[in-house]
Amino acid sequence: MCGIIGRFGADGIDAVDDVLHGLKNLEYRGYDSAGIAVQGPNGIDIHKQSGTIDRLAAELDERPPEPRSHLAIGHTRWSTHGRPTDENAHPHTGCHGRVAVVHNGIIDNHETLRAELTAAGHEFDSETDTEVVAHLVEEYLPGAATPRDAFTRAVGRLEGSYAIALLVDGVDALFATRAGSPLVLGVGETGCFLASDVPAFLDHTDRVVYLEDGDVTVVTADGYAITTLDGEPVDRPVETVEWDPEDTQKGTHDHFMSKEIFEQPTSLSQALQGRVDPATQGVTLERFDPGAFADVSAVHLIGCGTSYHAALYGAILLRQHGVPAQAFLASEYSAVTDSETPLVIGVTQSGETADTLGALRTAQEAGLRTLALTNVVGSTAARECDDVLYIRAGPEIGVAATKTFASQVATLVLLTARITSDVGATPVDPDCLRAITSLPDVVKEVLATSNAFDLATRFHTADAHFFIGRGAAYPVALEGALKLKEISYEHAEGFPAGELKHGPLALVTESTPVIAVFTGHEDERLLANVREVQARGAPVVGLLSESSTTVAGVVDEALTFPDTHPLLSPVPATVQLQLLSYHIANLLNRPIDKPRNLAKSVTVE
């Protein structure tokens, strides 16, 4: 959840500016508090503040570290242990200020370690689990042959998940390790970076090393060395990231969410590029030769939040084509095999979502084949799963997922086409595969013609918003409600349309707009549900294709999208709901890119 960054620069490099810039690029990972530790000739200089990184930047302007240093670490926090206060902000130090540490994850045995260290005379200043790391290293330094030995001895005592970067006073080195939380090394011409995510340093280098659990990294003036905890050398490849640094900036948009909504024609084009033959409607997926899925008897799709909604869509699609499939919330997944041995697909934007990784590992322990459907090359899910299929959406900074959902859905259509072909199930309609190549243009037209702002102006003060749909429209309803609640803080719920009369209808009033998602499938049945809520006085917004004249004559307001294949309608429909949520949140003056209590990458369970 939290974002960490470390910088070891060449002579003349100002690590403080680079770390501060990296923290701004990582703010989507947490924004409760922020801090920086700078290695200097007079000790480690600590600056930290609760609140946004701008507050930290203001303090650094008022009290800049002197002299400037080439070595620093930084942290932007999403609180797990302890409130978002100055005292709980990272970096944390030991009793004597000899060690400064930043950490992402949860130290499960921190209470035991804290009690042990307190008995040994250590005094703690914060409520966090992280502080025990600094005290442990400081406890071991006097008896250690090298600072690295003290660091690895301390790490050996830790239980839980962590990515750690650490400085030792007077030692010109940056120490780091990971277990269950992401950490990537950036290798540049002017030194190295360590960070939770590539956007932290993409302005400086596109050459990266993806560290794995148990790796211990020490960065010095001579470069970097990666070993096991026991000191055995480890060789990790240097890879090139294809993302453009401009992709991680807002450009002319007020918010990252707006920018990423409008990037969807491009992200969809990237997801589809080279995978569909417009002439034959054949689907080619890199890494998967014909017959790669011939032994698949069933499919389990797992995910969290928006990725779960994409997984739910994928399961519906597979079942419609004769392949047994279920979608599971990753946090609730149990790999029950019985007589079937399903292919388990982990749908995860970051590839680092803790609940999804845990579910995938459960599946692997049960002997099941796993496939990561992810956006991030080199992520943990991509490395650990048997197979990986990238959605190729490009970096997504906004906490509320937008373009990655569209790319997940499009990629799941292609994956369904391949699976059904390999197992001899009902093939995906060739018209659907023909239409999918035009999907970027369909979304482009939605973005150019949407009247979502007008509807947001009318409904942004409503008591609640209900979203309903049937079949493949149900995941769209869930996603629309999630987008609205997470960035506007207004009450919103998504339901299968038929469930309204089994309880939720009691909440429908004249002040409760109901957004009904029509995809061209089961529209008549959905219209019956629309009339049910209209009979209770609720205004109904129909989300429908331009040719749905029958539906348009019944609903009170309409959000339309160009005609496309019914299986693909969820994509332009979701884009309209993203715009509606964005405009409502903007009218309510919400911090759209920094919704309270949320962060982009959920790397703790």
Short mmCIF file of N, CA, C and O in Angstrom, two decimals, residues 526-583:
data_model
loop_
_atom_site.label_atom_id
_atom_site.label_comp_id
_atom_site.label_asym_id
_atom_site.label_seq_id
_atom_site.Cartn_x
_atom_site.Cartn_y
_atom_site.Cartn_z
N LEU A 526 -35.23 -6.54 -18.26
CA LEU A 526 -34.73 -5.39 -17.50
C LEU A 526 -35.75 -4.25 -17.51
O LEU A 526 -35.89 -3.52 -16.51
N LEU A 527 -36.45 -4.08 -18.62
CA LEU A 527 -37.49 -3.05 -18.67
C LEU A 527 -38.57 -3.29 -17.62
O LEU A 527 -39.13 -2.32 -17.07
N ALA A 528 -38.88 -4.54 -17.35
CA ALA A 528 -39.87 -4.83 -16.31
C ALA A 528 -39.38 -4.33 -14.95
O ALA A 528 -40.17 -3.78 -14.16
N ASN A 529 -38.08 -4.46 -14.69
CA ASN A 529 -37.53 -3.95 -13.44
C ASN A 529 -37.52 -2.43 -13.40
O ASN A 529 -37.72 -1.83 -12.34
N VAL A 530 -37.31 -1.83 -14.56
CA VAL A 530 -37.36 -0.37 -14.64
C VAL A 530 -38.75 0.13 -14.25
O VAL A 530 -38.91 1.10 -13.50
N ARG A 531 -39.77 -0.54 -14.75
CA ARG A 531 -41.14 -0.10 -14.44
C ARG A 531 -41.45 -0.28 -12.95
O ARG A 531 -42.23 0.50 -12.37
N GLU A 532 -40.83 -1.28 -12.32
CA GLU A 532 -41.02 -1.47 -10.89
C GLU A 532 -40.54 -0.26 -10.09
O GLU A 532 -41.21 0.19 -9.16
N VAL A 533 -39.36 0.26 -10.44
CA VAL A 533 -38.84 1.40 -9.67
C VAL A 533 -39.54 2.69 -10.07
O VAL A 533 -39.71 3.60 -9.24
N GLN A 534 -39.93 2.80 -11.33
CA GLN A 534 -40.68 3.98 -11.74
C GLN A 534 -42.01 4.07 -11.00
O GLN A 534 -42.49 5.16 -10.66
N ALA A 535 -42.62 2.92 -10.71
CA ALA A 535 -43.88 2.90 -9.96
C ALA A 535 -43.69 3.43 -8.54
O ALA A 535 -44.66 3.85 -7.90
N ARG A 536 -42.45 3.43 -8.06
CA ARG A 536 -42.15 3.99 -6.73
C ARG A 536 -41.65 5.43 -6.82
O ARG A 536 -41.20 6.00 -5.84
N GLY A 537 -41.70 6.00 -8.00
CA GLY A 537 -41.35 7.40 -8.19
C GLY A 537 -39.89 7.67 -8.44
O GLY A 537 -39.48 8.83 -8.55
N ALA A 538 -39.06 6.63 -8.57
CA ALA A 538 -37.63 6.85 -8.78
C ALA A 538 -37.34 7.24 -10.22
O ALA A 538 -37.88 6.63 -11.15
N PRO A 539 -36.49 8.23 -10.44
CA PRO A 539 -36.07 8.54 -11.81
C PRO A 539 -35.13 7.47 -12.33
O PRO A 539 -34.27 6.97 -11.59
N VAL A 540 -35.27 7.09 -13.58
CA VAL A 540 -34.45 6.02 -14.17
C VAL A 540 -33.60 6.58 -15.29
O VAL A 540 -34.11 7.21 -16.22
N VAL A 541 -32.31 6.34 -15.20
CA VAL A 541 -31.37 6.67 -16.27
C VAL A 541 -31.05 5.38 -17.00
O VAL A 541 -30.54 4.42 -16.41
N GLY A 542 -31.37 5.33 -18.28
CA GLY A 542 -31.06 4.17 -19.08
C GLY A 542 -29.70 4.30 -19.73
O GLY A 542 -29.40 5.32 -20.36
N LEU A 543 -28.88 3.31 -19.55
CA LEU A 543 -27.57 3.25 -20.20
C LEU A 543 -27.72 2.28 -21.36
O LEU A 543 -27.86 1.07 -21.16
N LEU A 544 -27.72 2.80 -22.60
CA LEU A 544 -28.19 1.98 -23.72
C LEU A 544 -27.52 2.38 -25.03
O LEU A 544 -26.93 3.47 -25.14
N SER A 545 -27.63 1.49 -26.01
CA SER A 545 -27.06 1.78 -27.33
C SER A 545 -27.97 2.75 -28.07
O SER A 545 -29.16 2.89 -27.76
N GLU A 546 -27.40 3.40 -29.06
CA GLU A 546 -28.14 4.44 -29.78
C GLU A 546 -29.38 3.91 -30.50
O GLU A 546 -30.34 4.66 -30.72
N SER A 547 -29.40 2.63 -30.86
CA SER A 547 -30.54 2.09 -31.59
C SER A 547 -31.63 1.51 -30.69
O SER A 547 -32.64 1.00 -31.18
N SER A 548 -31.44 1.62 -29.38
CA SER A 548 -32.42 1.03 -28.45
C SER A 548 -33.61 1.97 -28.27
O SER A 548 -33.83 2.54 -27.20
N THR A 549 -34.39 2.11 -29.31
CA THR A 549 -35.50 3.08 -29.28
C THR A 549 -36.59 2.67 -28.31
O THR A 549 -37.22 3.52 -27.67
N THR A 550 -36.84 1.37 -28.19
CA THR A 550 -37.88 0.91 -27.25
C THR A 550 -37.51 1.29 -25.83
O THR A 550 -38.34 1.81 -25.07
N VAL A 551 -36.27 1.04 -25.48
CA VAL A 551 -35.81 1.38 -24.13
C VAL A 551 -35.85 2.88 -23.91
O VAL A 551 -36.31 3.37 -22.88
N ALA A 552 -35.39 3.64 -24.91
CA ALA A 552 -35.35 5.10 -24.78
C ALA A 552 -36.73 5.67 -24.52
O ALA A 552 -36.87 6.72 -23.86
N GLY A 553 -37.77 4.99 -25.00
CA GLY A 553 -39.12 5.49 -24.80
C GLY A 553 -39.67 5.23 -23.41
O GLY A 553 -40.73 5.78 -23.06
N VAL A 554 -38.96 4.43 -22.61
CA VAL A 554 -39.44 4.08 -21.27
C VAL A 554 -38.67 4.81 -20.18
O VAL A 554 -39.25 5.27 -19.20
N VAL A 555 -37.35 4.90 -20.32
CA VAL A 555 -36.53 5.49 -19.26
C VAL A 555 -36.72 7.01 -19.23
O VAL A 555 -37.17 7.62 -20.20
N ASP A 556 -36.39 7.61 -18.09
CA ASP A 556 -36.57 9.06 -17.93
C ASP A 556 -35.42 9.86 -18.54
O ASP A 556 -35.63 10.96 -19.04
N GLU A 557 -34.22 9.34 -18.44
CA GLU A 557 -33.04 9.97 -19.01
C GLU A 557 -32.20 8.87 -19.67
O GLU A 557 -32.37 7.68 -19.36
N ALA A 558 -31.30 9.26 -20.56
CA ALA A 558 -30.50 8.26 -21.26
C ALA A 558 -29.04 8.69 -21.35
O ALA A 558 -28.72 9.86 -21.55
N LEU A 559 -28.18 7.70 -21.15
CA LEU A 559 -26.76 7.79 -21.49
C LEU A 559 -26.54 6.77 -22.60
O LEU A 559 -26.75 5.57 -22.39
N THR A 560 -26.16 7.23 -23.77
CA THR A 560 -26.08 6.31 -24.91
C THR A 560 -24.64 6.05 -25.33
O THR A 560 -23.72 6.80 -24.99
N PHE A 561 -24.50 4.97 -26.08
CA PHE A 561 -23.21 4.64 -26.68
C PHE A 561 -23.47 4.06 -28.06
O PHE A 561 -24.56 3.54 -28.33
N PRO A 562 -22.50 4.14 -28.96
CA PRO A 562 -22.69 3.62 -30.32
C PRO A 562 -23.00 2.13 -30.31
O PRO A 562 -22.57 1.38 -29.43
N ASP A 563 -23.76 1.70 -31.30
CA ASP A 563 -24.09 0.28 -31.41
C ASP A 563 -22.82 -0.55 -31.56
O ASP A 563 -21.91 -0.20 -32.32
N THR A 564 -22.78 -1.63 -30.82
CA THR A 564 -21.69 -2.59 -30.94
C THR A 564 -22.26 -3.95 -30.56
O THR A 564 -23.44 -4.08 -30.23
N HIS A 565 -21.44 -4.97 -30.62
CA HIS A 565 -21.93 -6.30 -30.27
C HIS A 565 -22.34 -6.33 -28.80
O HIS A 565 -21.65 -5.75 -27.94
N PRO A 566 -23.46 -7.01 -28.44
CA PRO A 566 -23.90 -7.03 -27.04
C PRO A 566 -22.85 -7.51 -26.05
O PRO A 566 -22.80 -7.02 -24.92
N LEU A 567 -21.98 -8.43 -26.46
CA LEU A 567 -20.94 -8.90 -25.55
C LEU A 567 -19.91 -7.82 -25.24
O LEU A 567 -19.21 -7.88 -24.22
N LEU A 568 -19.81 -6.82 -26.12
CA LEU A 568 -18.83 -5.74 -25.95
C LEU A 568 -19.43 -4.49 -25.34
O LEU A 568 -18.70 -3.58 -24.92
N SER A 569 -20.77 -4.42 -25.28
CA SER A 569 -21.44 -3.23 -24.73
C SER A 569 -20.97 -2.85 -23.34
O SER A 569 -20.97 -1.66 -23.00
N PRO A 570 -20.57 -3.81 -22.47
CA PRO A 570 -20.08 -3.40 -21.14
C PRO A 570 -18.94 -2.39 -21.17
O PRO A 570 -18.80 -1.61 -20.23
N VAL A 571 -18.13 -2.39 -22.22
CA VAL A 571 -17.00 -1.46 -22.25
C VAL A 571 -17.47 -0.02 -22.43
O VAL A 571 -17.19 0.84 -21.57
N PRO A 572 -18.18 0.34 -23.51
CA PRO A 572 -18.64 1.73 -23.62
C PRO A 572 -19.62 2.11 -22.52
O PRO A 572 -19.65 3.28 -22.09
N ALA A 573 -20.42 1.16 -22.04
CA ALA A 573 -21.34 1.45 -20.94
C ALA A 573 -20.56 1.86 -19.70
O ALA A 573 -20.92 2.84 -19.01
N THR A 574 -19.50 1.15 -19.41
CA THR A 574 -18.69 1.48 -18.23
C THR A 574 -18.03 2.84 -18.38
O THR A 574 -17.90 3.59 -17.41
N VAL A 575 -17.59 3.18 -19.57
CA VAL A 575 -16.97 4.49 -19.80
C VAL A 575 -17.96 5.61 -19.45
O VAL A 575 -17.60 6.60 -18.81
N GLN A 576 -19.22 5.45 -19.85
CA GLN A 576 -20.22 6.46 -19.49
C GLN A 576 -20.36 6.56 -17.96
O GLN A 576 -20.49 7.67 -17.41
N LEU A 577 -20.34 5.44 -17.28
CA LEU A 577 -20.48 5.47 -15.82
C LEU A 577 -19.24 6.06 -15.16
O LEU A 577 -19.33 6.71 -14.11
N GLN A 578 -18.07 5.84 -15.74
CA GLN A 578 -16.86 6.49 -15.22
C GLN A 578 -16.99 8.00 -15.31
O GLN A 578 -16.66 8.74 -14.37
N LEU A 579 -17.48 8.48 -16.46
CA LEU A 579 -17.66 9.92 -16.64
C LEU A 579 -18.70 10.47 -15.67
O LEU A 579 -18.51 11.55 -15.08
N LEU A 580 -19.80 9.74 -15.47
CA LEU A 580 -20.84 10.18 -14.55
C LEU A 580 -20.27 10.29 -13.14
O LEU A 580 -20.49 11.31 -12.45
N SER A 581 -19.55 9.30 -12.70
CA SER A 581 -18.96 9.32 -11.35
C SER A 581 -17.95 10.45 -11.22
O SER A 581 -17.93 11.15 -10.20
N TYR A 582 -17.13 10.62 -12.24
CA TYR A 582 -16.12 11.68 -12.20
C TYR A 582 -16.77 13.05 -12.06
O TYR A 582 -16.36 13.86 -11.22
N HIS A 583 -17.79 13.31 -12.85
CA HIS A 583 -18.43 14.63 -12.80
C HIS A 583 -19.17 14.85 -11.49
O HIS A 583 -19.15 15.97 -10.94
#
